[in-house]
GROMACS .gro file of C-alpha atoms in nm:
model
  242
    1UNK     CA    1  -0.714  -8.544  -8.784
    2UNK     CA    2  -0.656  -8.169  -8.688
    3UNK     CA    3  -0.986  -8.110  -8.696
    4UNK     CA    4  -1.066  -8.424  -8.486
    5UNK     CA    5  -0.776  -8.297  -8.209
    6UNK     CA    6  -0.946  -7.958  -8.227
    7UNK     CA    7  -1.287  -8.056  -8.140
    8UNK     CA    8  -1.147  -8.310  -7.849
    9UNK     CA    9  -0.977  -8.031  -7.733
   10UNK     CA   10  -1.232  -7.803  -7.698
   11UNK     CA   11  -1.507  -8.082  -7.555
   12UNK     CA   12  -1.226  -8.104  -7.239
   13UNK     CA   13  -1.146  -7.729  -7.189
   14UNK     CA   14  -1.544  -7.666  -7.191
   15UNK     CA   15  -1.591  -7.992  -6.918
   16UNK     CA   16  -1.307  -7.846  -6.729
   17UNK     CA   17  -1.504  -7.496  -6.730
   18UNK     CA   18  -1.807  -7.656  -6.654
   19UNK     CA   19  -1.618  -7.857  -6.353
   20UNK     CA   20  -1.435  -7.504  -6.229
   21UNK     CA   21  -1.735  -7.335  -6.236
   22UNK     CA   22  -1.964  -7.535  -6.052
   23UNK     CA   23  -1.722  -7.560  -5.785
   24UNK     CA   24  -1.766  -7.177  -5.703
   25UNK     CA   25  -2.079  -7.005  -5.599
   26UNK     CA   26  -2.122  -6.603  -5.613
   27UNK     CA   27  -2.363  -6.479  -5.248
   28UNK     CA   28  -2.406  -6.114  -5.228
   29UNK     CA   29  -2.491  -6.021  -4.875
   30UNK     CA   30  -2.770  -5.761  -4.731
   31UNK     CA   31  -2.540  -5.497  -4.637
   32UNK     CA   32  -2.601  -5.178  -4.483
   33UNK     CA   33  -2.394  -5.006  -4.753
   34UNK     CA   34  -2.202  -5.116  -5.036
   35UNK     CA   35  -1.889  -5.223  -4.924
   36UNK     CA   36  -1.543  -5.393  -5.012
   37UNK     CA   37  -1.401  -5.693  -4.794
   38UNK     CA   38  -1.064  -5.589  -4.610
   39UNK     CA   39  -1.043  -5.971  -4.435
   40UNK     CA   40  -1.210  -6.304  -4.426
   41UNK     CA   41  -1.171  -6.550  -4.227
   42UNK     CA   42  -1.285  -6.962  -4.146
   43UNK     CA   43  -1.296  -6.998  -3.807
   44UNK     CA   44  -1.043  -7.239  -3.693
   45UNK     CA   45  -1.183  -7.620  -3.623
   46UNK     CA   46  -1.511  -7.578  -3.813
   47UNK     CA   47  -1.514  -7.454  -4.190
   48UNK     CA   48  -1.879  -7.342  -4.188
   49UNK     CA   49  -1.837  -7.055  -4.000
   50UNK     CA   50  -1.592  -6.707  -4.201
   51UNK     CA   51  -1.642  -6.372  -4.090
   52UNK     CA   52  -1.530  -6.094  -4.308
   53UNK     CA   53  -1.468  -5.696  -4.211
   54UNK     CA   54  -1.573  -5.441  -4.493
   55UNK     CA   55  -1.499  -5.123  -4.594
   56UNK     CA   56  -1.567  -4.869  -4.854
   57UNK     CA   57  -1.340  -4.764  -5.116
   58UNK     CA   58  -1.343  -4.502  -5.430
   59UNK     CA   59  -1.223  -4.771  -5.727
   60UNK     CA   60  -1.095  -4.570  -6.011
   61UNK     CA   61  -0.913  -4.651  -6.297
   62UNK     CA   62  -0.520  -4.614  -6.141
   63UNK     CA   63  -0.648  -4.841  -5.766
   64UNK     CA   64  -0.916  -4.788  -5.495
   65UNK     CA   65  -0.880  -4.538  -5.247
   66UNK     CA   66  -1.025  -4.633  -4.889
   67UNK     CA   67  -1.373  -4.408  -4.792
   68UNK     CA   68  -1.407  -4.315  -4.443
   69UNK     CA   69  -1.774  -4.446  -4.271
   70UNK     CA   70  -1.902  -4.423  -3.928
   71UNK     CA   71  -1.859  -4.806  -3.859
   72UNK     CA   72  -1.735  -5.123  -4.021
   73UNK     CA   73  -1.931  -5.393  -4.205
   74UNK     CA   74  -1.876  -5.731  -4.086
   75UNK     CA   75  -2.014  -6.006  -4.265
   76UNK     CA   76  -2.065  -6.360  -4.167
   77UNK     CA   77  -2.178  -6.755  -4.224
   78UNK     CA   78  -2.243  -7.039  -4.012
   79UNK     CA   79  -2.376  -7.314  -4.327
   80UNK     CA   80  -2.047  -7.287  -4.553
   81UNK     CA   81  -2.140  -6.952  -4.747
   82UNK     CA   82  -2.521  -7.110  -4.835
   83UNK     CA   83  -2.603  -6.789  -4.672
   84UNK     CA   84  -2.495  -6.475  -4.509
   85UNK     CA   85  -2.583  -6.208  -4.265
   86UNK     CA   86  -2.390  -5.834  -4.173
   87UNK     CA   87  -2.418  -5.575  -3.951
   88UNK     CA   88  -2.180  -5.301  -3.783
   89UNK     CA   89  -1.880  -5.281  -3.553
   90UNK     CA   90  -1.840  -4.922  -3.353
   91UNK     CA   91  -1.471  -4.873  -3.379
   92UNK     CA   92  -1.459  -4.467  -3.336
   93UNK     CA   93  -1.461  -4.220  -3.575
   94UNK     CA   94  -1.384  -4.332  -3.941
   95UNK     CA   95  -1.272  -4.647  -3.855
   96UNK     CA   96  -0.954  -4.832  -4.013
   97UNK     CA   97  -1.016  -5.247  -3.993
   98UNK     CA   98  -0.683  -5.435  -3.945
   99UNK     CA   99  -0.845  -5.769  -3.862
  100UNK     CA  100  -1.152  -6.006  -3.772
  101UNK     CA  101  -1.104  -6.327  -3.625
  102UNK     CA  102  -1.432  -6.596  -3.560
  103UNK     CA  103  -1.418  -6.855  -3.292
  104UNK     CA  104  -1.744  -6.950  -3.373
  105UNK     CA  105  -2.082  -6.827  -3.509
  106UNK     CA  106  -2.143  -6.683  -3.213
  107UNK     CA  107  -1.796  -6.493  -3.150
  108UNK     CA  108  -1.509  -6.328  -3.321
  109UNK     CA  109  -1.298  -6.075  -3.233
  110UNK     CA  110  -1.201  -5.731  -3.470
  111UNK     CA  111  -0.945  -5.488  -3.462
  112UNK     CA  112  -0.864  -5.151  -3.604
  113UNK     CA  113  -0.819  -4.805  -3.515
  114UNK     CA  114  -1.009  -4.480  -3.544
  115UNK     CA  115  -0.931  -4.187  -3.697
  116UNK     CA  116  -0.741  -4.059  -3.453
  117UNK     CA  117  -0.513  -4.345  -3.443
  118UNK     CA  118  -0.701  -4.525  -3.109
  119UNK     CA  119  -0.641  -4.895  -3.124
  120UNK     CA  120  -0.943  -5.088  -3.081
  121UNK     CA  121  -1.002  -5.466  -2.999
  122UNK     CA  122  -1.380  -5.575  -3.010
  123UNK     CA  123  -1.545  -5.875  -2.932
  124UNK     CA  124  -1.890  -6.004  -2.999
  125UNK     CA  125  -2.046  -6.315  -2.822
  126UNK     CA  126  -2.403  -6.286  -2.943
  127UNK     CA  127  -2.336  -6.356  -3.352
  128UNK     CA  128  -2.263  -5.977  -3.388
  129UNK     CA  129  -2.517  -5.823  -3.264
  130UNK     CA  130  -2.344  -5.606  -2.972
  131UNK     CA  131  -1.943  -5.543  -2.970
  132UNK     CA  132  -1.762  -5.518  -2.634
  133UNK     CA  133  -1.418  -5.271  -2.663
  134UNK     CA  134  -1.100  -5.523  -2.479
  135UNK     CA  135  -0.785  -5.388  -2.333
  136UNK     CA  136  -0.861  -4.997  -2.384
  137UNK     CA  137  -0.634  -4.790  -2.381
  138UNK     CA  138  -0.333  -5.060  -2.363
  139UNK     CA  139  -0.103  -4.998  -2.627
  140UNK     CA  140   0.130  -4.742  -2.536
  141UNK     CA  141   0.132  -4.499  -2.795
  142UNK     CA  142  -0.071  -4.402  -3.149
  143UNK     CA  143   0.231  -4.606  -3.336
  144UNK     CA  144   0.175  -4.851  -3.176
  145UNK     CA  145  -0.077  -4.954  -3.486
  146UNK     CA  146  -0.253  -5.277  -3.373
  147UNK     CA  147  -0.235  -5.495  -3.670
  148UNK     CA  148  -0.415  -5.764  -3.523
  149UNK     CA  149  -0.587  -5.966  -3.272
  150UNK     CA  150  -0.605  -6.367  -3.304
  151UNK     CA  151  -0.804  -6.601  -3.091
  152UNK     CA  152  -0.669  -6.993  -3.089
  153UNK     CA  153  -0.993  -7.067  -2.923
  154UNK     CA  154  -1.258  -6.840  -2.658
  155UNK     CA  155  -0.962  -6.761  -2.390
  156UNK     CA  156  -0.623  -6.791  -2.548
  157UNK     CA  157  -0.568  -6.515  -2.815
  158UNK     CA  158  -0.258  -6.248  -2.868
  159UNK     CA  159  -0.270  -5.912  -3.030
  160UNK     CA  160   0.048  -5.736  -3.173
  161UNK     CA  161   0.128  -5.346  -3.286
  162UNK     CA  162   0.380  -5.203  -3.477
  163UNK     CA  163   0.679  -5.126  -3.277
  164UNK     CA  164   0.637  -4.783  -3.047
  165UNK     CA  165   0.833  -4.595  -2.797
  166UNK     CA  166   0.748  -4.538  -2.403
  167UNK     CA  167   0.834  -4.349  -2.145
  168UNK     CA  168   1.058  -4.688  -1.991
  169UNK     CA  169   1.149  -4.827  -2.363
  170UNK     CA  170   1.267  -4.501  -2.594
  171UNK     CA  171   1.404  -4.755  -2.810
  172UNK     CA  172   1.140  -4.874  -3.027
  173UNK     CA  173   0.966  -5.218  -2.939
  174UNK     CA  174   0.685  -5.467  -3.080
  175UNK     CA  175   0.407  -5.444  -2.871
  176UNK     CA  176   0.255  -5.789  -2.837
  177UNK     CA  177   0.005  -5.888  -2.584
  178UNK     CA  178  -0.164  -6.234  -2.483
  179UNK     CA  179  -0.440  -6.341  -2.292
  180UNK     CA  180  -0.552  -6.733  -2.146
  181UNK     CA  181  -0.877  -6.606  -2.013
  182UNK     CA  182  -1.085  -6.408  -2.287
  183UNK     CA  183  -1.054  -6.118  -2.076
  184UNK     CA  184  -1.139  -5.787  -2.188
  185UNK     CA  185  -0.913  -5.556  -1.998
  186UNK     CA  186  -0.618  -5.485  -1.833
  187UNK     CA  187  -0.474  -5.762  -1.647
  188UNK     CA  188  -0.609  -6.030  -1.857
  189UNK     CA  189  -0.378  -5.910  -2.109
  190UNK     CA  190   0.018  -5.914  -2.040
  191UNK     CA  191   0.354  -5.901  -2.287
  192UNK     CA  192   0.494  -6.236  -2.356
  193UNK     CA  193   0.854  -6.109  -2.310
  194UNK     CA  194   0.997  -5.881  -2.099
  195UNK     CA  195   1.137  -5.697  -2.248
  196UNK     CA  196   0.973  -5.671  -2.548
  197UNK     CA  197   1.223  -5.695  -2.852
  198UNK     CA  198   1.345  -5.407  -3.040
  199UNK     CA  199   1.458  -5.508  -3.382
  200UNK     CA  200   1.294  -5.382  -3.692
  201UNK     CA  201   1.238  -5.399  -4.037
  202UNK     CA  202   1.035  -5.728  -4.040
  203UNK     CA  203   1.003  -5.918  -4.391
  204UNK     CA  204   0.705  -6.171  -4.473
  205UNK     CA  205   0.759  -6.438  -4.659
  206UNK     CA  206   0.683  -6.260  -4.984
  207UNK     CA  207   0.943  -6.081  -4.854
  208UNK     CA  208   0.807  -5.711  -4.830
  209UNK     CA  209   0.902  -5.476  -4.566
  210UNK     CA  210   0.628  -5.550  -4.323
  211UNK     CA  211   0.568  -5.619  -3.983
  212UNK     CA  212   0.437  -6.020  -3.926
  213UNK     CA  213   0.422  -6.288  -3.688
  214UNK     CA  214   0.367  -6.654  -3.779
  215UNK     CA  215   0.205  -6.919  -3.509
  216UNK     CA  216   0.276  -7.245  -3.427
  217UNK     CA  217   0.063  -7.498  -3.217
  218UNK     CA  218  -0.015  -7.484  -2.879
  219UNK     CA  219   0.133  -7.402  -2.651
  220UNK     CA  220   0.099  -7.103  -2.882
  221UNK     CA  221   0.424  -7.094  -3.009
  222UNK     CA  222   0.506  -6.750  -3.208
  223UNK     CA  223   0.766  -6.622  -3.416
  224UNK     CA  224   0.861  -6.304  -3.520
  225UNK     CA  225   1.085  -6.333  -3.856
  226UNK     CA  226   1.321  -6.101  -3.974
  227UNK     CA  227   1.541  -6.086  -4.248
  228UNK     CA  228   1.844  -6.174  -3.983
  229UNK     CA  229   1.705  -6.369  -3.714
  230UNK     CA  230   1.387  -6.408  -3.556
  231UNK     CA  231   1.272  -6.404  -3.206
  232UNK     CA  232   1.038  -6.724  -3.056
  233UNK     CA  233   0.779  -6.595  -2.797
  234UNK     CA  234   0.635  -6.888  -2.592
  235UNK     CA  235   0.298  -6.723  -2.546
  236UNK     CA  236   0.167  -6.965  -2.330
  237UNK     CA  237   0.439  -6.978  -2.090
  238UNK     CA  238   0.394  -6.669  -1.800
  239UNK     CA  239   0.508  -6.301  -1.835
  240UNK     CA  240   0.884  -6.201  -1.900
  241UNK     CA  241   1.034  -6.544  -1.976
  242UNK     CA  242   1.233  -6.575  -2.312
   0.00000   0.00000   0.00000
């Protein structure tokens, strides 16, 4: 009977296996260099289309250890991972990804910043192929630290920094900036508050020191959560009200 419960046993776990694994799929992409993937995304509405932003690392036996290259590696798929395709994104020198975010096979924006600490937000509306720099030179400082850019759709999107000092603010604030036309400079892109908040030490919901936001649904609601209290940014209502 042991036996019997044994065998049974075994004939599931291996059907299960067999089940798991043909559920998964493994797709190496033609890459310009061998690479690891920093962030991958499904664009939102239509879950044939991820983009991913590589980078090279040193993997030794205690971690991996980041690799500076002239550019990033994006990846990408517009058939549900069936196949993929890569290519660059200028970003400076040695380059630092913080995000990628598709709209579409066609567009997706990245962000990062150089070595240098220059915060970069690209865009690309031909698959990839050419990358446009948006709002340059808008953060105010090197803190700042863009740690991302998000794009609801091809005109509403908001980008946020770690909180930085000014010449008006010398008390530390988030730097978060929208935009409802897809521009790609200056006055296309404006705070959601004025004035920005100041509070610090944001937690995650894994609760490690970090700095996040979390969205909501249009009309682009955002929080910022902190261990104490949070702050809600309407980010589709106009510049400076709270």
């Amino acid at each position: 009977m042991r036996a019997k419960l044994i065998c049974t046993c075994l004939i599931v776990f291996s059907l299960f296996a067999l089940e798991l694994s043909a559920q998964w799929q493994v797709y190496t992409p033609a890459l310009p260099d061998t690479v690891g993937t920093f962030d991958l995304r499904i664009a939102d509405g239509n879950d044939q289309v991820a983009w991913g932003v590589s980078m090279k690392y040193d993997v030794m036996p205690d971690g991996y250890y980041w690799l500076a290259m002239d550019s990033l590696i994006y990846t990408k798929t517009s058939d549900g991972g069936e196949t993929w395709t890569g290519g660059t994104i200028p970003m400076g020198p040695e380059p630092y990804a913080s995000n990628i975010c598709p709209v579409s096979a066609d567009m997706a924006w990245a962000s990062g910043l150089d070595f240098d600490y220059v915060n970069y937000i690209m865009r690309t509306t031909d698959g990839g192929q050419t990358w446009e720099r948006q709002f340059e030179e808008g953060f105010v400082a090197a803190t700042s630290y863009i740690n991302f850019v998000h794009f609801w759709d091809e005109q509403n999107g908001i980008a946020m920094g770690d909180p930085a000092e000014s010449d008006t603010h010398p008390t530390p604030f988030f730097e978060i900036y929208k935009t409802d036309d897809g521009e790609k400079t200056g006055p296309g892109w404006t705070p959601p508050i004025s004035p920005l908040p100041s509070r610090m030490n944001m937690v995650t919901q894994t609760f490690t020191t970090w700095w996040a936001i979390t969205f909501g649904s249009v009309p682009l609601i955002s929080a910022i959560i902190r261990d104490t209290g949070s702050f809600i940014l309407p980010t589709g209502a106009p510049p400076g009200r709270p």
